[in-house]
Coordinates of C-alpha atoms in Angstrom, one line a residue:
X211 CA -0.2 0.3 0.1
X212 CA 1.4 3.5 -1.0
X213 CA 1.6 6.2 2.0
X214 CA 1.1 9.7 1.6
X215 CA 3.1 12.2 3.3
X216 CA 2.9 15.7 3.5
X217 CA 5.9 16.2 0.2
X218 CA 3.7 13.3 -2.1
X219 CA 3.1 9.4 -1.9
X220 CA 5.8 7.1 -1.2
X221 CA 5.1 3.9 -3.4
X222 CA 5.4 0.0 -2.0
X223 CA 8.6 -0.2 -4.8
X224 CA 9.9 2.8 -3.0
X225 CA 9.5 1.4 0.4
X226 CA 10.4 -2.5 -0.5
X227 CA 13.5 -0.6 -1.8
X228 CA 14.7 0.9 1.4
X229 CA 13.7 -2.3 3.6
X230 CA 15.9 -4.5 1.0
X231 CA 18.7 -2.5 2.1
X232 CA 18.1 -3.0 6.1
X233 CA 19.2 -5.6 8.2
X234 CA 16.6 -4.3 10.3
X235 CA 13.3 -3.3 9.3
X236 CA 10.6 -0.8 8.1
X237 CA 7.5 -0.5 10.5
X238 CA 4.5 1.1 8.3
X239 CA 1.2 2.7 9.5
X240 CA -0.9 -0.7 7.6
X241 CA 1.6 -3.1 9.8
X242 CA 0.3 -4.6 13.1
X243 CA 2.7 -3.6 15.6
X244 CA 2.5 0.3 14.8
X245 CA 1.1 1.7 17.3
X246 CA 3.2 0.1 19.5
X247 CA 6.1 1.3 17.4
X248 CA 5.4 4.6 17.3
X249 CA 4.4 5.1 20.5
X250 CA 7.1 7.2 23.1
X251 CA 7.3 7.7 26.7
X252 CA 5.7 10.6 27.3
X253 CA 1.6 10.3 26.1
X254 CA 1.3 13.7 25.7
X255 CA 2.7 13.2 21.4
X256 CA 0.6 10.7 19.7
X257 CA 1.7 11.6 16.5
X258 CA 2.1 9.0 12.8
X259 CA 5.1 9.0 11.2
X260 CA 4.6 7.8 7.4
X261 CA 7.5 4.8 8.2
X262 CA 9.4 3.6 11.1
X263 CA 12.8 2.3 10.2
X264 CA 14.2 0.2 12.8
X265 CA 17.8 -0.1 12.8
X266 CA 19.9 -3.3 13.5
X267 CA 23.4 -0.7 12.9
X268 CA 24.9 2.1 11.6
X269 CA 24.7 0.8 7.8
X270 CA 20.7 1.1 9.0
X271 CA 21.6 4.6 9.8
X272 CA 23.0 5.4 6.5
X273 CA 20.3 4.2 4.7
X274 CA 17.5 5.8 6.4
X275 CA 19.5 9.3 6.4
X276 CA 19.6 8.7 2.5
X277 CA 16.1 7.6 1.8
X278 CA 14.7 10.6 4.2
X279 CA 17.0 13.1 2.2
X280 CA 16.0 11.9 -1.5
X281 CA 12.4 11.8 -0.3
X282 CA 12.3 15.1 1.5
X283 CA 10.5 13.4 4.8
X284 CA 10.3 15.1 8.1
X285 CA 13.1 13.1 10.2
X286 CA 12.5 12.0 14.1
X287 CA 15.3 10.4 15.7
X288 CA 14.9 7.8 18.7
X289 CA 17.0 6.5 21.0
X290 CA 15.1 6.0 24.5
X291 CA 11.5 7.5 23.2
X292 CA 11.3 9.6 26.5
X293 CA 10.4 12.6 24.4
X294 CA 9.5 15.1 26.6
X295 CA 9.2 17.9 23.7
X296 CA 8.0 15.2 21.1
X297 CA 10.8 14.7 19.0
X298 CA 11.9 11.6 18.9
X299 CA 8.4 11.2 16.9
X300 CA 6.7 12.9 14.0
X301 CA 3.6 13.6 12.2
X302 CA 3.9 12.1 8.5
X303 CA 7.9 11.6 8.3
X304 CA 10.4 9.2 9.4
X305 CA 11.7 7.8 12.5
X306 CA 15.2 6.6 12.6
X307 CA 14.5 4.3 15.3
X308 CA 18.0 3.2 17.6
X309 CA 16.3 1.3 20.2
X310 CA 17.6 -1.7 19.0
X311 CA 21.1 -0.5 18.7
X312 CA 21.7 -2.0 22.5
X313 CA 25.9 -3.0 22.2
X314 CA 27.9 -1.9 25.0
X315 CA 31.8 -3.0 24.9
X316 CA 33.1 -2.6 28.8
X317 CA 37.3 -1.4 29.0
X318 CA 37.1 -2.1 32.9
X319 CA 41.3 -1.6 32.5
X320 CA 41.0 1.6 30.5
X321 CA 38.1 3.3 32.4
X322 CA 35.8 3.1 28.9
X323 CA 32.8 2.0 27.1
X324 CA 31.5 2.6 23.5
X325 CA 27.7 2.4 24.0
X326 CA 25.3 2.1 21.3
X327 CA 22.9 4.8 20.7
X328 CA 19.5 2.5 21.4
X329 CA 20.6 2.1 25.4
X330 CA 19.0 2.8 28.3
X331 CA 20.8 3.9 31.5
X332 CA 19.1 1.0 33.1
X333 CA 20.9 -1.1 30.4
X334 CA 24.1 1.0 30.3
X335 CA 24.4 0.9 33.9
X336 CA 23.5 -3.0 33.8
X337 CA 27.1 -3.3 32.1
X338 CA 29.5 -1.0 33.5
X339 CA 28.0 -2.1 37.2
X340 CA 30.1 -5.5 36.4
X341 CA 33.0 -3.8 36.9
X342 CA 31.7 -1.3 39.7
X343 CA 32.0 1.7 37.4
X344 CA 29.8 4.4 36.2
X345 CA 29.1 7.4 34.4
X346 CA 27.0 10.1 34.9
X347 CA 23.5 9.1 33.8
X348 CA 20.1 9.9 34.1
X349 CA 17.5 10.1 37.1
X350 CA 15.3 7.5 35.6
X351 CA 16.5 4.1 34.7
X352 CA 14.4 3.8 31.2
X353 CA 15.9 7.3 29.8
X354 CA 18.1 6.7 26.5
X355 CA 21.9 7.4 27.1
X356 CA 21.9 9.5 23.9
X357 CA 19.5 12.9 24.0
X358 CA 20.3 13.1 27.4
X359 CA 23.8 12.8 27.0
X360 CA 24.0 15.4 23.9
X361 CA 22.1 17.5 25.9
X362 CA 24.0 17.9 29.0
X363 CA 22.9 14.9 31.6
X364 CA 22.3 16.1 34.9
X365 CA 22.4 12.9 37.6
X366 CA 23.5 11.6 40.8
X367 CA 27.2 11.5 39.4
X368 CA 27.1 15.9 38.7
X369 CA 28.8 17.6 41.7
X370 CA 31.5 14.6 41.2
X371 CA 32.5 13.6 37.9
X372 CA 30.1 16.2 36.3
X373 CA 28.0 16.3 33.3
X374 CA 27.3 12.5 30.9
X375 CA 28.1 15.0 28.3
X376 CA 31.3 15.9 30.5
X377 CA 32.5 12.6 30.2
X378 CA 31.9 11.9 26.4
X379 CA 35.4 11.2 25.2
X380 CA 34.1 10.6 21.3
X381 CA 30.9 9.9 18.9
X382 CA 29.9 8.2 16.1
X383 CA 28.1 10.3 13.8
X384 CA 26.0 10.1 10.7
X385 CA 26.3 13.0 9.4
X386 CA 23.0 14.9 6.7
X387 CA 24.7 13.7 4.1
X388 CA 25.5 9.8 4.7
X389 CA 28.6 10.2 5.8
X390 CA 30.0 8.4 8.9
X391 CA 32.4 10.4 11.2
X392 CA 34.0 10.1 14.5
X393 CA 34.3 13.2 16.7
X394 CA 36.6 13.6 19.5
X395 CA 39.5 15.8 20.5
X396 CA 41.1 15.2 17.8
X397 CA 38.7 14.8 15.0
X398 CA 36.0 16.5 13.9
X399 CA 36.5 18.6 17.0
X400 CA 34.1 21.3 16.7
X401 CA 31.5 18.9 16.3
X402 CA 32.7 17.1 19.3
X403 CA 32.2 20.5 21.0
X404 CA 28.6 21.2 19.3
X405 CA 27.7 17.4 20.8
X406 CA 28.7 18.1 24.3
X407 CA 25.3 20.2 24.9
X408 CA 23.9 20.9 21.7
X409 CA 21.7 18.2 21.6
X410 CA 20.6 16.2 18.3
X411 CA 21.1 19.1 15.2
X412 CA 24.1 17.7 13.7
X413 CA 23.3 14.3 12.9
X414 CA 22.6 10.7 14.1
X415 CA 24.6 9.7 17.1
X416 CA 24.8 5.9 16.6
X417 CA 27.4 5.0 19.6
X418 CA 28.8 7.2 22.4
X419 CA 32.4 6.6 23.8
X420 CA 32.5 7.9 27.6
X421 CA 35.2 7.7 30.6
X422 CA 34.0 5.6 33.5
X423 CA 34.5 6.3 37.0
X424 CA 34.5 4.4 40.1
X425 CA 31.2 4.2 41.5
X426 CA 29.8 1.0 43.6
X427 CA 27.7 -1.3 43.9
X428 CA 26.8 0.2 47.1
X429 CA 26.6 3.6 47.8
X430 CA 25.0 5.8 50.3
X431 CA 21.8 7.2 48.8
X432 CA 17.9 7.7 49.5
X433 CA 15.4 10.1 50.4
X434 CA 14.6 11.9 53.2
X435 CA 10.6 13.5 53.7
X436 CA 9.1 16.4 55.3
X437 CA 6.3 17.6 55.3
X438 CA 4.5 20.6 54.3
X439 CA 4.3 22.8 57.6
X440 CA 8.5 22.6 57.8
X441 CA 9.4 23.8 53.7
X442 CA 10.3 26.4 54.1
X443 CA 12.6 25.7 56.5
X444 CA 14.0 22.6 55.0
X445 CA 14.6 24.2 51.6
X446 CA 16.6 27.1 53.1
X447 CA 18.0 25.1 55.4
X448 CA 19.4 22.8 52.1
X449 CA 20.6 25.9 50.7
X450 CA 22.7 26.8 52.9
X451 CA 24.5 23.0 53.5
X452 CA 25.0 23.1 49.9
X453 CA 27.2 26.1 50.2
X454 CA 29.5 23.5 51.9
X455 CA 28.5 20.0 50.9
X456 CA 31.8 17.7 49.2
X457 CA 31.8 16.9 45.9
X458 CA 31.0 13.3 46.5
X459 CA 27.5 14.2 47.5
X460 CA 24.8 15.6 44.7
X461 CA 21.1 16.2 45.8
X462 CA 17.8 17.9 45.1
X463 CA 14.8 18.8 46.1
X464 CA 11.2 17.2 45.2
X465 CA 8.4 19.1 45.9
X466 CA 5.3 17.1 45.2
X467 CA 2.5 15.2 46.5
X468 CA 2.9 12.1 48.6
X469 CA 2.4 9.2 47.0
X470 CA 0.5 5.9 49.1
X471 CA 3.7 4.4 49.8
X472 CA 3.5 2.1 53.0
X473 CA 6.6 3.7 54.5
X474 CA 4.7 7.4 54.6
X475 CA 2.2 7.5 57.3
X476 CA -1.1 7.0 56.2
X477 CA -2.5 10.2 57.2
X478 CA 0.0 12.1 54.6
X479 CA -0.9 10.1 51.3
X480 CA -1.9 12.7 48.9
X481 CA -1.0 16.0 50.9
X482 CA 2.2 18.4 49.4
X483 CA 5.7 17.1 50.7
X484 CA 9.1 18.3 50.8
X485 CA 11.7 15.4 49.3
X486 CA 15.4 15.4 49.9
X487 CA 17.2 13.0 47.4
X488 CA 20.6 12.1 47.1
X489 CA 23.3 10.1 46.5
X490 CA 27.5 10.0 48.1
X491 CA 29.3 9.2 45.4
X492 CA 32.5 7.9 48.0
X493 CA 32.8 4.9 50.4
X494 CA 29.0 4.9 52.2
X495 CA 30.5 5.2 55.7
X496 CA 32.5 7.9 54.7
X497 CA 29.0 9.6 53.4
X498 CA 27.1 9.8 56.8
X499 CA 28.6 12.9 58.5
X500 CA 28.6 14.8 55.0
X501 CA 24.2 13.3 54.7
X502 CA 23.8 13.8 58.5
X503 CA 22.6 17.3 58.6
X504 CA 19.9 16.7 55.6
X505 CA 18.4 14.5 58.7
X506 CA 17.7 17.6 61.3
X507 CA 16.2 20.3 58.9
X508 CA 13.2 19.9 60.5
X509 CA 11.1 16.4 61.6
X510 CA 11.3 13.9 58.7
X511 CA 8.2 11.7 57.9
X512 CA 10.5 9.0 56.4
X513 CA 14.4 8.5 56.2
X514 CA 15.0 6.1 53.6
X515 CA 18.9 7.4 53.3
X516 CA 21.1 4.3 53.8
X517 CA 23.5 2.0 52.3
X518 CA 22.2 0.6 48.8
X519 CA 23.7 -0.8 45.1
X520 CA 24.0 2.1 42.8
X521 CA 21.6 0.8 40.4
X522 CA 18.8 0.8 43.2
X523 CA 19.0 4.7 42.9
X524 CA 19.5 4.7 39.6
X525 CA 16.1 2.9 39.6
X526 CA 14.7 4.0 42.4
X527 CA 12.4 6.9 40.7
X528 CA 11.3 4.5 37.7
X529 CA 7.8 2.9 39.4
X530 CA 6.7 6.8 39.8
X531 CA 7.5 7.6 36.1
X532 CA 6.1 4.7 33.7
X533 CA 5.3 5.4 30.5
X534 CA 1.9 6.8 29.1
X535 CA 0.9 9.3 31.0
X536 CA 1.2 13.0 29.8
X537 CA 3.9 14.9 30.6
X538 CA 5.2 18.5 30.4
X539 CA 8.8 20.2 31.4
X540 CA 10.1 23.3 31.7
X541 CA 13.4 24.7 33.5
X542 CA 15.4 27.5 34.9
X543 CA 18.7 28.1 36.1
X544 CA 18.1 30.4 38.7
X545 CA 20.2 32.2 42.0
X546 CA 18.5 30.2 45.1
X547 CA 18.1 33.9 46.4
X548 CA 15.0 33.9 49.6
X549 CA 12.8 35.6 46.8
X550 CA 14.1 32.7 44.2
X551 CA 13.1 30.0 46.8
X552 CA 9.8 31.6 47.6
X553 CA 8.3 31.7 44.1
X554 CA 9.2 28.2 43.8
X555 CA 7.7 27.2 46.9
X556 CA 4.7 29.3 46.3
X557 CA 4.2 27.1 43.0
X558 CA 4.1 24.7 45.0
X559 CA 0.9 24.7 46.6
X560 CA -0.7 25.4 43.0
X561 CA 0.6 22.4 41.5
X562 CA -2.7 21.3 39.5
X563 CA -2.2 17.5 40.0
X564 CA -0.9 15.1 42.4
X565 CA 1.7 14.2 39.5
X566 CA 3.4 17.5 39.1
X567 CA 6.3 18.4 41.1
X568 CA 9.1 21.1 40.9
X569 CA 12.8 20.0 41.5
X570 CA 15.5 22.0 42.8
X571 CA 19.1 20.3 41.6
X572 CA 22.1 21.8 43.0
X573 CA 24.6 22.3 41.0
X574 CA 28.2 22.8 41.5
X575 CA 31.6 21.0 42.2
X576 CA 32.8 19.0 39.3
X577 CA 30.1 20.9 37.4
X578 CA 30.7 24.0 37.8
X579 CA 35.0 23.7 37.3
X580 CA 34.3 22.7 33.4
X581 CA 35.4 25.9 31.9
X582 CA 32.2 27.6 30.0
X583 CA 34.0 27.8 26.9
X584 CA 35.1 23.8 26.5
X585 CA 31.8 22.8 25.5
X586 CA 28.2 23.7 24.3
X587 CA 26.6 23.4 27.6
X588 CA 28.0 26.4 29.1
X589 CA 25.7 27.7 32.1
X590 CA 28.4 26.7 34.6
X591 CA 27.4 28.9 36.9
X592 CA 27.3 27.1 40.4
X593 CA 23.6 28.0 41.1
X594 CA 20.7 25.5 41.0
X595 CA 18.6 24.0 38.2
X596 CA 14.5 24.1 38.5
X597 CA 12.6 22.0 36.9
X598 CA 9.1 22.2 36.9
X599 CA 7.0 19.3 35.7
X600 CA 3.1 18.8 34.8
X601 CA 1.9 15.5 34.8
X602 CA -1.7 14.1 34.1
X603 CA -2.5 10.4 33.6
X604 CA -4.2 11.3 30.4
X605 CA -5.3 14.6 28.3
X606 CA -8.1 15.5 30.3
X607 CA -7.6 19.6 31.6
X608 CA -4.0 19.2 30.3
X609 CA -3.4 22.5 28.6
X610 CA -4.6 24.0 32.2
X611 CA -1.6 21.9 33.7
X612 CA 1.1 23.1 30.9
X613 CA 0.0 26.8 31.5
X614 CA 0.2 26.1 34.9
X615 CA 3.8 24.9 34.5
X616 CA 4.5 28.1 32.2
X617 CA 3.7 30.7 34.2
X618 CA 5.5 29.2 37.3
X619 CA 8.8 29.1 34.9
X620 CA 8.2 32.7 34.4
X621 CA 8.1 33.9 37.9
X622 CA 10.8 31.4 38.9
X623 CA 13.4 32.8 36.0
X624 CA 13.3 36.0 36.7
X625 CA 15.5 35.4 39.5
X626 CA 18.6 33.5 37.2
X627 CA 19.6 34.4 33.7
X628 CA 16.6 33.0 31.4
X629 CA 18.1 29.9 30.4
X630 CA 17.1 26.4 30.1
X631 CA 18.4 23.2 30.4
X632 CA 17.5 22.0 26.6
X633 CA 16.7 18.4 28.1
X634 CA 13.9 19.7 31.0
X635 CA 11.8 21.9 28.3
X636 CA 9.2 20.7 26.1
X637 CA 8.8 23.3 24.1
X638 CA 10.5 24.0 20.4
X639 CA 11.0 27.7 21.2
X640 CA 14.1 29.9 19.2
X641 CA 14.1 32.9 22.3
X642 CA 14.9 29.8 24.8
X643 CA 17.4 28.5 22.7
X644 CA 18.7 31.8 21.9
X645 CA 19.3 32.2 25.6
X646 CA 20.5 29.1 26.7
X647 CA 23.2 29.3 24.0
X648 CA 24.4 33.3 24.3
X649 CA 26.3 35.0 22.2
X650 CA 29.4 33.4 21.0
X651 CA 28.4 30.0 21.6
X652 CA 25.3 30.4 19.5
X653 CA 27.4 31.7 16.6
X654 CA 29.7 28.9 17.0
X655 CA 26.5 26.6 17.1
X656 CA 25.7 28.0 14.0
X657 CA 29.2 27.5 12.1
X658 CA 29.5 23.9 13.1
X659 CA 25.2 23.7 11.8
X660 CA 26.8 24.7 8.8
X661 CA 29.3 22.6 7.8
X662 CA 27.0 19.2 8.7
X663 CA 23.7 19.7 8.7
X664 CA 23.0 22.7 5.9
X665 CA 20.1 22.0 5.0
X666 CA 18.5 21.6 8.6
X667 CA 17.7 18.2 8.2
X668 CA 18.2 17.3 11.9
X669 CA 15.7 19.9 12.8
X670 CA 13.2 18.4 15.4
X671 CA 15.5 19.3 18.4
X672 CA 16.0 22.5 20.3
X673 CA 17.2 23.3 17.1
X674 CA 19.9 25.8 16.0
X675 CA 19.3 26.8 12.5
X676 CA 21.9 26.9 9.7
X677 CA 22.8 30.3 8.3
X678 CA 20.8 30.1 5.1
X679 CA 17.5 29.4 7.1
X680 CA 18.4 32.5 10.1

């Protein structure tokens, strides 16, 4: 059956020719598995691509890119498919699906791993923790490694070892013209600079090489839960503690609603709470002194901070972040003044659903010691990152929930310099992209875009438009 697209009609023979050149497979709209294949983690994006190419390897990616270019198709690239902004799916275009590509080659002596782009953080942690090694990964283990890393990569090892992108040592990339290049500090060095924070603007990254670090298998990590009435003292007290925390300890505050979990008193289920979460990336015994003050900021409703497997902390939040719900994220880098924290706490009182949250991520440490010009991720001030999340089980009133998040972000962002974290942003807005890649950084990214994707084939991202399209 021929397929209509916005650019014309793809005939059976054309699609058959594509499929004949693949080791993977093509999923068409009339195939039995199409609805499953087109679904992404974020249920807010219900789109119908004309074709989904499930790639078995780099050769399939090359073929898919060449086909998309020859047929003038809109291109979405999918790794883990969390798709906060919907970039890993599209209407009436082609999805280049990397999820079958799950190889990982760990070099324990050199503390390196070469990881294919279809891996999730749960997959990669499984491979590297066999050797007691890790790199900064996602806060939810079902997150894909590729999109996470290309946008920066904030996780529990941020203060000890920096962003995921700070630990990227090389990447294999299929460019818009179908070439395969290796980008590192020696080869295609400008592309390598751009990949570390510039997102998927420059090609399809098929594998990533990371520097690994000794972590685990046991770490000191977990949650401490406080009641709403102690929110101000807990959050301001936490801020003061962050000024002198060791780099081994990375923490965040989650302003949320208490789920009906057995470790929480039944009377607080469904009420607003304050959760301190953190991980000490060092000797768990030495970490007790560092996390001890977190326990004294108020009267804990629950204290789940203790020794646990590193993979346990990496996947602890998974049950609360299952696929299919509607999600909208927006973010701001802020200075944690009293006024800024007050704005965050006010919007906590206005969260529109029990699933909507505000997160305050501690920065600093190794993250802040990377020179701003070293990578495309240039927001290195040791302040905080606020993530505002509107989340709902379905589409009912979701637009109103998104409006709450946008209003909250607008007020909170006044206490920073206007930049977003591109991985925590549900809008593709040029003004926010410009704010996140200021001045010379944006100009340099445009030059890289001009070199590797001058026609903007890869535009489903926080887009750096080439100069010909500016």
